[in-house]
Coordinates of C-alpha atoms and ligand atoms in Angstrom, one line a residue:
X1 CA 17.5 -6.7 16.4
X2 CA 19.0 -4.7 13.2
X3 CA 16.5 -4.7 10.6
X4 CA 17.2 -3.3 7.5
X5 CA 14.2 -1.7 5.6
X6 CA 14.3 -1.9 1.8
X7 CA 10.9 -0.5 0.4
X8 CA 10.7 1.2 -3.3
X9 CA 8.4 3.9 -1.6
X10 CA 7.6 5.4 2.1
X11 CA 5.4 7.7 4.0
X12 CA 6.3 10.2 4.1
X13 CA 9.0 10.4 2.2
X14 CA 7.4 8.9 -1.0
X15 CA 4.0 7.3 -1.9
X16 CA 2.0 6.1 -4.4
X17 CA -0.5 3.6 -2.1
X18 CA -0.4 1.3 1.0
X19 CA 3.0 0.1 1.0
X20 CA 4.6 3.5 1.2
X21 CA 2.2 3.8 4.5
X22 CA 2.9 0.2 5.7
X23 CA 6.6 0.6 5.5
X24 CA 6.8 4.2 6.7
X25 CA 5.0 2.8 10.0
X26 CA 6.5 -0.6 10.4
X27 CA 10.0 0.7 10.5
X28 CA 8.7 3.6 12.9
X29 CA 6.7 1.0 14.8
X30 CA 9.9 -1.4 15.2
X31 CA 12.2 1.6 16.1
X32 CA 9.8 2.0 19.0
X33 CA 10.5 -1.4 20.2
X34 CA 14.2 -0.8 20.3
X35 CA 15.0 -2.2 17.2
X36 CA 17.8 -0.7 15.3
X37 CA 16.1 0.2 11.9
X38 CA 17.4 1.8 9.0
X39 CA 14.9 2.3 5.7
X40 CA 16.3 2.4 2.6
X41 CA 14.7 3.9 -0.4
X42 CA 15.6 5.4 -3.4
X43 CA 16.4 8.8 -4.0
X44 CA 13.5 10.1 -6.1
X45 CA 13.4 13.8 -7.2
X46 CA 10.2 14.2 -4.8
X47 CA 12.3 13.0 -1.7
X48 CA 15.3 15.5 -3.0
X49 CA 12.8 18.4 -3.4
X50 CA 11.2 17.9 -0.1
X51 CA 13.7 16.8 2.4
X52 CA 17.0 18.0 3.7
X53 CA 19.2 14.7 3.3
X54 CA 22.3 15.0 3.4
X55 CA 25.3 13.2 1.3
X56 CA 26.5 10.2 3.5
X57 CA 28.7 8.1 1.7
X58 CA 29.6 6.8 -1.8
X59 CA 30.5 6.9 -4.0
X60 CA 30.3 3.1 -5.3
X61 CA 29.9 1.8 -8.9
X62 CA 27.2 -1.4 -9.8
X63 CA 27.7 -2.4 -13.5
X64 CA 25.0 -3.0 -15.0
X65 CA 25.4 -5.0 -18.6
X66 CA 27.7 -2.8 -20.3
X67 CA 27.3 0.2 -18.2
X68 CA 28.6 1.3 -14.9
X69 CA 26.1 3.2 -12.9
X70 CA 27.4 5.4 -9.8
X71 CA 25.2 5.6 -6.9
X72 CA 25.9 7.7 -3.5
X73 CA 23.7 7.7 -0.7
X74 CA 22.0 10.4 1.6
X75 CA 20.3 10.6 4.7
X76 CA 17.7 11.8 6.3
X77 CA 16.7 10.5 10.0
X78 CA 17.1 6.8 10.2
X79 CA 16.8 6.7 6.4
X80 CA 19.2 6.6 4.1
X81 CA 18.7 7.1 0.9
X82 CA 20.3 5.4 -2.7
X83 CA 20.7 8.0 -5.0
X84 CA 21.4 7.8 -8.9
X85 CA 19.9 11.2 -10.9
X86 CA 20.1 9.1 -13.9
X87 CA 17.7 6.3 -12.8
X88 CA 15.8 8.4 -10.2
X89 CA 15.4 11.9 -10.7
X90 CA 11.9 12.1 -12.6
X91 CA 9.3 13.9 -11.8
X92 CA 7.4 10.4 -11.0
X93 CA 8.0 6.7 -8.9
X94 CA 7.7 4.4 -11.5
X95 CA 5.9 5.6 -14.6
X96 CA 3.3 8.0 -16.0
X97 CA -0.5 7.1 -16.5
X98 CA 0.5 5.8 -20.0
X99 CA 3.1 3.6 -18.9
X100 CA 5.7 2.5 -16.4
X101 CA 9.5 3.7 -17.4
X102 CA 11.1 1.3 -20.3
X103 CA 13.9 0.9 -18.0
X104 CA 12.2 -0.2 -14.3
X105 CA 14.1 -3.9 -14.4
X106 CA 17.7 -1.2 -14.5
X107 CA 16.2 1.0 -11.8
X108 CA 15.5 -1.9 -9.4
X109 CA 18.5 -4.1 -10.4
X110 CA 20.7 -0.8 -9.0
X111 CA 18.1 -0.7 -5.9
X112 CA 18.1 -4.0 -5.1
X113 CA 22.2 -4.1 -4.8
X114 CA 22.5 -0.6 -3.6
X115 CA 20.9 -2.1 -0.7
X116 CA 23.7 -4.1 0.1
X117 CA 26.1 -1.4 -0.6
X118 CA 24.1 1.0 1.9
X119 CA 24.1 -1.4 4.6
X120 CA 28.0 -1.6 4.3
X121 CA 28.2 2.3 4.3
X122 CA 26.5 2.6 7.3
X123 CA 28.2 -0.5 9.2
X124 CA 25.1 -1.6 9.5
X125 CA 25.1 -5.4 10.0
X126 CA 21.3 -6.5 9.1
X127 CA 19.8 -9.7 11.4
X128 CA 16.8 -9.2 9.3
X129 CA 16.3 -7.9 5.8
X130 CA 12.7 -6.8 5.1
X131 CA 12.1 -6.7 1.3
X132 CA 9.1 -5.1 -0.2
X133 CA 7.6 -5.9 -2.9
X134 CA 8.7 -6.8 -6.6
X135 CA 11.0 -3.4 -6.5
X136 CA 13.1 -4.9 -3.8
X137 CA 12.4 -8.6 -4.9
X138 CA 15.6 -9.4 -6.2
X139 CA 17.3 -8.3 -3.4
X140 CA 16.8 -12.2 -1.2
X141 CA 18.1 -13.2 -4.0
X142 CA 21.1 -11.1 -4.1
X143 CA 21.6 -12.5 -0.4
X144 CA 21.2 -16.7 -0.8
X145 CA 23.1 -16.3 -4.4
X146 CA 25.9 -13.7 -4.2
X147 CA 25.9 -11.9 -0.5
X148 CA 26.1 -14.8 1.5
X149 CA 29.8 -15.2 1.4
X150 CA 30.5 -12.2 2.1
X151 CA 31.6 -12.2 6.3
X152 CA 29.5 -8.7 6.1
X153 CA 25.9 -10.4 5.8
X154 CA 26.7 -13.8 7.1
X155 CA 24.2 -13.8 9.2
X156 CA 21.8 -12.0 7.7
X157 CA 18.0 -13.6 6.6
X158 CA 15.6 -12.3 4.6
X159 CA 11.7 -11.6 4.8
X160 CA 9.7 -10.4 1.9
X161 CA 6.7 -8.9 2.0
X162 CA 3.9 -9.1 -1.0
X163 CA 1.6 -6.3 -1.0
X164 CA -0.2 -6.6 -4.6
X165 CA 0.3 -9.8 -6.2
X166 CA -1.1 -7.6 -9.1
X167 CA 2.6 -6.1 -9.8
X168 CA 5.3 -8.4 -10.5
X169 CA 8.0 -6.8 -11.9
X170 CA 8.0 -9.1 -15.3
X171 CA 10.9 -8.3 -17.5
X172 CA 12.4 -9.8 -20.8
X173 CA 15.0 -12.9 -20.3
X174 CA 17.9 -10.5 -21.4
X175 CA 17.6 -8.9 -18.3
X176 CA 19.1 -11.3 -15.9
X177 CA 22.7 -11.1 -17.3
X178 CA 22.4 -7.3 -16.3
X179 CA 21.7 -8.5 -12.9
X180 CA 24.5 -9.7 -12.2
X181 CA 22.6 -13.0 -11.0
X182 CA 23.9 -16.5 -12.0
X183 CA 22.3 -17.9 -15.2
X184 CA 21.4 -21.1 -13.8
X185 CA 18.8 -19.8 -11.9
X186 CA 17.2 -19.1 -15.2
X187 CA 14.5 -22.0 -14.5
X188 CA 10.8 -22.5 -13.1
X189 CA 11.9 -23.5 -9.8
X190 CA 13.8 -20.2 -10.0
X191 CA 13.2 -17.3 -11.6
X192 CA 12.0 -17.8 -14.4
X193 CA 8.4 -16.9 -15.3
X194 CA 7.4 -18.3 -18.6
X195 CA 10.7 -17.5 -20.7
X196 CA 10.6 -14.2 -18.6
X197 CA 12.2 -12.8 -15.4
X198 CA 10.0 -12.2 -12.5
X199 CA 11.0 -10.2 -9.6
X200 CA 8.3 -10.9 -7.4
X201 CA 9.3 -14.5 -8.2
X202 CA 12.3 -14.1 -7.0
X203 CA 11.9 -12.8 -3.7
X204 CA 9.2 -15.2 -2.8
X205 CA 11.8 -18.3 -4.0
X206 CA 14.6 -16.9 -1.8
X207 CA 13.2 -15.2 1.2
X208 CA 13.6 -17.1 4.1
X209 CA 9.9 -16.2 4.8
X210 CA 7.2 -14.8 2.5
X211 CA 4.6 -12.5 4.4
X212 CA 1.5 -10.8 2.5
X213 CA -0.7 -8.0 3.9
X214 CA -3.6 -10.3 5.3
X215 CA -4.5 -13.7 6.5
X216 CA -7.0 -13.9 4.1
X217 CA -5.0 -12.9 0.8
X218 CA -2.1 -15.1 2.4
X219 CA -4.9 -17.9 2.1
X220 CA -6.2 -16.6 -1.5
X221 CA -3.1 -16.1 -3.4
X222 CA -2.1 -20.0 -3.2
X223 CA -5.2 -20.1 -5.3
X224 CA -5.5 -19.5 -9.5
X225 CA -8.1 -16.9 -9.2
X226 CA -5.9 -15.1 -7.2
X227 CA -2.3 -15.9 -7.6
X228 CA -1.8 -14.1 -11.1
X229 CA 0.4 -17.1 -12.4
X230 CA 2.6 -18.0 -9.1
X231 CA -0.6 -19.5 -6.9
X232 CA 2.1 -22.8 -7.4
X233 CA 5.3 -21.2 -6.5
X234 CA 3.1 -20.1 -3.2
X235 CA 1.6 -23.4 -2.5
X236 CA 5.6 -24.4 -3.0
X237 CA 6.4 -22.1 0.0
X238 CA 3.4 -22.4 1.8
X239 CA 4.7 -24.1 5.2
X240 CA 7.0 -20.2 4.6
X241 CA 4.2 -17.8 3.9
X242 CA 2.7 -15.6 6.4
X243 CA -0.3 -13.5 6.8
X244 CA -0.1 -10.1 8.5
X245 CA -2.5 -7.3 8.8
X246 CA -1.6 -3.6 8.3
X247 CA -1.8 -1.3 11.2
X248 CA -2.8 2.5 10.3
X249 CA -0.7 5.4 11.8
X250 CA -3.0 6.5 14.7
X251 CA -1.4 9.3 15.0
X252 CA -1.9 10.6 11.2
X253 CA -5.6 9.1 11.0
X254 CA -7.4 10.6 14.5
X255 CA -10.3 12.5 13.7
X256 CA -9.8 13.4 17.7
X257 CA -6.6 15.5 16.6
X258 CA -6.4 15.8 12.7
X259 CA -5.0 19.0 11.7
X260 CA -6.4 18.5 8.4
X261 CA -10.2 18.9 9.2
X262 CA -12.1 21.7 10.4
X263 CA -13.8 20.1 13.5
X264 CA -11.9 17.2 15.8
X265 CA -14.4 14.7 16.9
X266 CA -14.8 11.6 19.0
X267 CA -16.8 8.6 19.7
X268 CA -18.8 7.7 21.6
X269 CA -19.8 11.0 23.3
X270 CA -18.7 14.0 20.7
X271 CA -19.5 13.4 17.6
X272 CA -20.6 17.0 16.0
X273 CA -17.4 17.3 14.7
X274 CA -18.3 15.0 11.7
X275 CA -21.3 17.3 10.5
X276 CA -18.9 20.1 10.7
X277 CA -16.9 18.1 8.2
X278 CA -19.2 17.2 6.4
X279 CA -20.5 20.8 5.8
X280 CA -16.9 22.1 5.1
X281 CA -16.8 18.9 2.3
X282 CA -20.1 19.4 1.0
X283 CA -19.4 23.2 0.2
X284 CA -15.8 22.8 -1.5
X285 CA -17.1 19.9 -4.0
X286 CA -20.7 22.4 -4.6
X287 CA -23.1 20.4 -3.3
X288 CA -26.8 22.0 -3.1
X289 CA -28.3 20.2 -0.5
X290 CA -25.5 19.3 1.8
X291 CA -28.8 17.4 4.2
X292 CA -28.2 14.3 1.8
X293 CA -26.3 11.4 2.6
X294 CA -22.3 11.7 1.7
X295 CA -21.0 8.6 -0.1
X296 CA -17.1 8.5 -1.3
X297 CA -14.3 6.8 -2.7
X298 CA -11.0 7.3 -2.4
X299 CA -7.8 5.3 -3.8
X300 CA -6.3 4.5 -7.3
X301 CA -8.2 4.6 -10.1
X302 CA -7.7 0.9 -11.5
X303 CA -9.2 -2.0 -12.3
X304 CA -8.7 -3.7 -8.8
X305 CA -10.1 -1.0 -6.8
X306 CA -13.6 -1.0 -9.1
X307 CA -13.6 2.5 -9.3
X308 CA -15.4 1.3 -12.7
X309 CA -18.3 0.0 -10.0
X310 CA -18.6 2.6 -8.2
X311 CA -19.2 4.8 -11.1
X312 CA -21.5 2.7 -12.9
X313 CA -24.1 3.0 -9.8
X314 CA -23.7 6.8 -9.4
X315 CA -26.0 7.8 -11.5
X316 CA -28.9 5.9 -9.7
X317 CA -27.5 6.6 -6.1
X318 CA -27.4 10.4 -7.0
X319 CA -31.0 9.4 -8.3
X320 CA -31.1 7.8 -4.7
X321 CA -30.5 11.0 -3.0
X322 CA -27.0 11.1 -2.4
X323 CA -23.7 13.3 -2.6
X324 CA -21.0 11.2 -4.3
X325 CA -16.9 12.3 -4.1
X326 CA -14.2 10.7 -5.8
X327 CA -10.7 11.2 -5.2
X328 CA -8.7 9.4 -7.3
X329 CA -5.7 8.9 -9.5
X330 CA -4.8 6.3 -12.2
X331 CA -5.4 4.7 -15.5
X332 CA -7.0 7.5 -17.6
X333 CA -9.9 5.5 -19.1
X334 CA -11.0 5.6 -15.4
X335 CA -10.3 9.3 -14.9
X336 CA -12.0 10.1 -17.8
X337 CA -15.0 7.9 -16.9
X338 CA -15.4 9.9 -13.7
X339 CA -14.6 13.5 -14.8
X340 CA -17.4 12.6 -17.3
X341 CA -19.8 11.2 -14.5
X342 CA -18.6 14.8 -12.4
X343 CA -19.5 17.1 -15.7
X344 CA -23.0 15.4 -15.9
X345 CA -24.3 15.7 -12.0
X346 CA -22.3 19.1 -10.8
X347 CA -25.2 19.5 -8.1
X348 CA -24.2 16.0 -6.5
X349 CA -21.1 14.4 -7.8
X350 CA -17.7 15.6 -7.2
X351 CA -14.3 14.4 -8.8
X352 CA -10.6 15.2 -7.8
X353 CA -8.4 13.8 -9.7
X354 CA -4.5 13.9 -8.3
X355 CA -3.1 11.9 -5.0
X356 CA -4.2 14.7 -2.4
X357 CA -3.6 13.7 0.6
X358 CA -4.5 16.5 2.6
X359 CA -7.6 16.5 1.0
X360 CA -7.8 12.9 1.7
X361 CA -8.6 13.7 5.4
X362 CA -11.5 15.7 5.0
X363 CA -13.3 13.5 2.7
X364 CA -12.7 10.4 5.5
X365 CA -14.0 13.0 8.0
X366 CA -17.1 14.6 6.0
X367 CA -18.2 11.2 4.5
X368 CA -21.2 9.4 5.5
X369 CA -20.4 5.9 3.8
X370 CA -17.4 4.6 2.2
X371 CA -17.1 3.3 -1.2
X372 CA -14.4 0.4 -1.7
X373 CA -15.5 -2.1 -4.4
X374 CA -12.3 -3.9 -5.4
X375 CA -11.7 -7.2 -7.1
X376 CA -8.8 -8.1 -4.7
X377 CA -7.5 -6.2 -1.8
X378 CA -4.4 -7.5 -0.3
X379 CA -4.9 -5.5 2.8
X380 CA -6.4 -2.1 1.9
X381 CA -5.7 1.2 4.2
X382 CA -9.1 2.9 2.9
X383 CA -11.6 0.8 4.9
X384 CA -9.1 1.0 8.6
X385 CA -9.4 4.8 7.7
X386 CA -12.8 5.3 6.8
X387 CA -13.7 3.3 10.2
X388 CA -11.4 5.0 12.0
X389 CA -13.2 8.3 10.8
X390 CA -17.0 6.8 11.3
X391 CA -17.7 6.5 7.3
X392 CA -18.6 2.6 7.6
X393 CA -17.2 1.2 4.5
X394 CA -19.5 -0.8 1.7
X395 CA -17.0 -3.0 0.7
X396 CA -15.8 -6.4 -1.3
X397 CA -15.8 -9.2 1.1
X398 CA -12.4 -10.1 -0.4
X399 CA -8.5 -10.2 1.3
X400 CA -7.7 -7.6 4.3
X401 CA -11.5 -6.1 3.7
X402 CA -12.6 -9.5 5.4
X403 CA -10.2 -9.4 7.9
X404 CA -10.6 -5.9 9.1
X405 CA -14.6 -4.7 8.1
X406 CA -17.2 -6.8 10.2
X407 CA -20.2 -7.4 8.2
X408 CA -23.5 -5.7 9.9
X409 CA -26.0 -7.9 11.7
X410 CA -29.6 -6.0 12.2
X411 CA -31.3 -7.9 15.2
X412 CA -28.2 -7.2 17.3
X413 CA -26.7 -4.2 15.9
X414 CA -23.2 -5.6 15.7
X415 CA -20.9 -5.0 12.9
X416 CA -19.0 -1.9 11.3
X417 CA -19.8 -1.9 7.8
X418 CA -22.1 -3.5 4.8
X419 CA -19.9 -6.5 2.8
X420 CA -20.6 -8.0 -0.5
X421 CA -19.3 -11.5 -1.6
X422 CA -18.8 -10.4 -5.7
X423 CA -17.6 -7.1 -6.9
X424 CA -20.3 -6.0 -9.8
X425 CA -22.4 -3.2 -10.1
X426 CA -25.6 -5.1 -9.1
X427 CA -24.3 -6.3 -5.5
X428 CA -22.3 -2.6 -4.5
X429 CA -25.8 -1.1 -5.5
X430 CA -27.6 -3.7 -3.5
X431 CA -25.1 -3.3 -0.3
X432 CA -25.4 0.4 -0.8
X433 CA -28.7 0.3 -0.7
X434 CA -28.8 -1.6 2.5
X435 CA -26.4 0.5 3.8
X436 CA -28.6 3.9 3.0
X437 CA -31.7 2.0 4.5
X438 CA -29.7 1.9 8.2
X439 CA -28.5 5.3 7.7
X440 CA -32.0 6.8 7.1
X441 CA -32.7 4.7 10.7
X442 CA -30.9 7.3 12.4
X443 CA -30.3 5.7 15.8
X444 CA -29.1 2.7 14.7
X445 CA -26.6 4.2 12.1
X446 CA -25.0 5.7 15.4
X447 CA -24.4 2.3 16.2
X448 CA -22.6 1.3 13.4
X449 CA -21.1 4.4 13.6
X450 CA -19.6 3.9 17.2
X451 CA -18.7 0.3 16.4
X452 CA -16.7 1.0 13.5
X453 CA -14.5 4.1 15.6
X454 CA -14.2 1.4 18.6
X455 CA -12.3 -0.6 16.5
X456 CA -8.2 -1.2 17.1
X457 CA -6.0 -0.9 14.2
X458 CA -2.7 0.4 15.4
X459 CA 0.6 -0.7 14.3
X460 CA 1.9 -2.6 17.6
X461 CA 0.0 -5.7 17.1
X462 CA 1.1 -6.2 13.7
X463 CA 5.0 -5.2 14.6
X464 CA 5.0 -7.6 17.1
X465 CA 3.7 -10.5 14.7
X466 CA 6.5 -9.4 12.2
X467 CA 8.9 -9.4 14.9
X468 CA 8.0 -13.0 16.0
X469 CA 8.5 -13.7 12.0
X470 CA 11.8 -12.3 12.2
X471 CA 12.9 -14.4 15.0
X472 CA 11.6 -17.5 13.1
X473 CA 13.8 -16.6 10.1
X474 CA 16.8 -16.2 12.4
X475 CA 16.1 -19.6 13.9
X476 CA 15.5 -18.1 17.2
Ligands
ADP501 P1 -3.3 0.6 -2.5 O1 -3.6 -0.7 -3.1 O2 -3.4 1.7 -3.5 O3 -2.0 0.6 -1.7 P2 -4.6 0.9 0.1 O4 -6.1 1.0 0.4 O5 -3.8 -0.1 0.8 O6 -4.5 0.9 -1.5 O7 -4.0 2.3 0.5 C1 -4.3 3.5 -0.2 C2 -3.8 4.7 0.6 O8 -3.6 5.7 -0.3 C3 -4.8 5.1 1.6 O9 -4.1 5.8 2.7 C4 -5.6 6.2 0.8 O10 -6.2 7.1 1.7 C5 -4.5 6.8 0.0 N1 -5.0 7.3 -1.3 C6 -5.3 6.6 -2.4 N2 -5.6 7.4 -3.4 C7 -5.5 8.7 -2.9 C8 -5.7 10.0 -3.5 N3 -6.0 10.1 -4.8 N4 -5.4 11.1 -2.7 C9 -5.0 10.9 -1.4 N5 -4.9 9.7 -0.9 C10 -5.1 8.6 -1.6

């Protein structure tokens, strides 16, 4: 099958969270499977810098409103990048931590047709095209509205995959006559979102099937508390949406052969590893008395991931007798909330603010518990890491945390981490709490420990649900 890739961001070329990771490994996955797969992405300045792609075709011209922007495209591997200095060459993906770039609706307008234009390039004749997000959201509707009589893409169906229902891509109503779209589909049942255009809208109207990043957000989205305003268009498409869980890279996240971390390690047998880690962690962030228990968080500082929660109990769990670390980037009230907490405990609370991935590794590794508080989580790649690496996550009961954390049961020992159903400071302290209680119960922390590093998060299983998704789009 030829499935064409289109995802604003992907590891490791670029990333800002989850998808990046999600469509990095999908295509790789599916590649595996002898699918033809090409990814395209746009050409940021952090791909240019880092990667040796070379020109590959171009150049063509996409107009628009008034002006004509020219695109070329590069490659790298099996990806092929759309490139456009002038929309894409900034020293960021999408914005800066005050604000996303005034002109995002023009960036994606040009990504979502230099899709099209890349495919032709390449003579690459898409079965399937996977659409993420509200970057690549107009791009099904490029397909049903414009592309469809074109002999090139026939054939071709659509899927379109929600990770964050949070990010919509909401734009002013003068921005559809620069997409080139018809006007008539400037209504509710199209794309219209309250007198606005709405990108996400659009590719979950005209996708011939909708997927999101977990059987449990799939189910919670069609609802108001979680839908952010298109819980109807969902229910509309329901009998089209899908639920599919996020694998993790097994090869990137393996404790048993990260380059990243001072010590490799394994359950069940050969586990010292993870206090070497631990040690190596607890003497970059300072930590006095490296004997207490680790407890981190890790992943965007913003509303939805309560990094706000987890900083309003750190003060009492450092009382508690922990080491806290926080890696984090985001909204700068939250930074500044948390450089603040770091200033005021240097003896047991850490902060690193900046996406360090590397970093990243040895904080999983080191960590003895697993902070991940959020409001929503569509899917979430923290909790699969952090059990991957034996730091059993305290978590939200919410979305992919449901699907993928098991909640743990004291007579019989089962379970791989500590859930709570509502995401305030009172029930993460009282999980945590728990949580420390089974850790100080040495022997039976091993369990959870072992549970949660038995557990099976590779990428095959969910490839071959989205390839059975792909043959039901196709009819076949
Ligand atoms: P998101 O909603 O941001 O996509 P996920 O949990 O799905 O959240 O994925 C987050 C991914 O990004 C994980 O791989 C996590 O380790 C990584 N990550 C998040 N913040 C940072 C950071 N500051 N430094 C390094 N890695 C990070």
């Amino acid at each position: 099958m030829n499935v064409l890739m289109a995802a604003p961001e992907a590891f490791p070329y670029a990333k800002t969270g989850g998808l990046a990771d999600a469509a990095g490994a999908l295509a790789a996955e599916l590649a595996k499977m002898n699918n033809r797969v090409l990814l395209v992405m746009p050409f940021y300045r952090t791909v240019k810098e880092r990667f040796p792609a070379r020109f590959f075709g171009g150049p063509f011209e996409v107009s628009i409103g008034e002006h004509a922007f020219i695109g070329s495209l590069y490659r790298h591997e099996n990806a092929v990048f759309i490139g456009c200095d002038q929309l894409y060459d900034r020293p960021e993906l999408y914005g800066t931590p005050s604000g996303d770039y005034p002109d995002n609706a023009v960036r994606f307008i040009f990504f979502s047709r230099g899709i099209f234009e890349a495919a032709r390039v390449c003579g690459f004749k898409p079965d399937i095209i996977h659409c993420h997000d509200w970057q690549a959201g107009l791009a099904p509707a490029y397909l049903e509205n414009i592309y469809r009589r074109d002999p090139f893409f026939s054939g071709t169906k659509s899927v379109f995959t929600i990770h964050n229902m949070g990010y919509q891509g909401v734009f002013r109503a003068e921005v559809l006559p620069l997409s080139g779209l018809p006007p008539d589909i400037f209504n509710p049942e199209g794309i219209e979102f309250y007198g606005k255009v709405n990108f996400l809208k659009a590719g979950i109207t005209w996708a011939d099937i909708v997927t999101t990043v977990s059987p449990t957000y799939a189910r919670q989205i069609q609802t108001p508390e979680y839908g952010f305003g298109l819980d109807g268009v969902l229910r509309r498409r329901a009998d089209r949406l899908r639920g599919i869980i996020n694998g993790i890279d097994h090869r990137l996240w393996d404790p048993a052969r990260d380059r990243y971390i001072p010590e490799n390690y394994s359950a069940p047998k050969n586990l010292t590893g993870k206090g070497v880690c631990k040690k190596k962690l607890s003497s970059l962030c300072g930590f006095e008395d490296a004997s207490r228990p680790l407890v981190c968080f890790v992943g965007r500082l913003s509303h939805q991931k309560g990094s706000d929660l987890a900083a309003a109990v750190a003060g009492e769990a450092v009382a508690e007798g922990v080491n806290l670390v926080f890696l984090g980037k985001g909204d700068e009230p939250y930074q500044l909330e948390l450089e603040a907490l770091g200033e005021k405990y240097p003896k047991n609370l850490c902060v690193r603010i900046g996406f360090d991935e590397e970093f990243s590794h040895l904080v999983y590794a080191g960590s003895d518990i697993f902070l991940m508080p959020s409001r929503y989580e569509p899917c979430g790649l923290g909790q699969m890491i952090a059990l991957r690496y034996g730091a059993p996550p305290v978590a939200t009961d919410t979305g992919g945390i449901t699907d993928t954390v098991r909640n743990y049961l004291p007579l019989s020992g089962a379970g791989t981490g500590f859930l709570f159903a509502e995401a305030s400071p009172a029930s993460l302290r009282q999980s945590l709490w728990y949580a420390l209680c089974v850790y100080r119960g040495a022997g039976r922390w091993r369990g959870v420990i072992r549970n949660a590093m038995a557990e099976d998060f590779s990428w095959r299983k969910s490839a071959e649900r989205y390839v059975e998704v792909y043959r039901e789009a196709m009819g076949i």
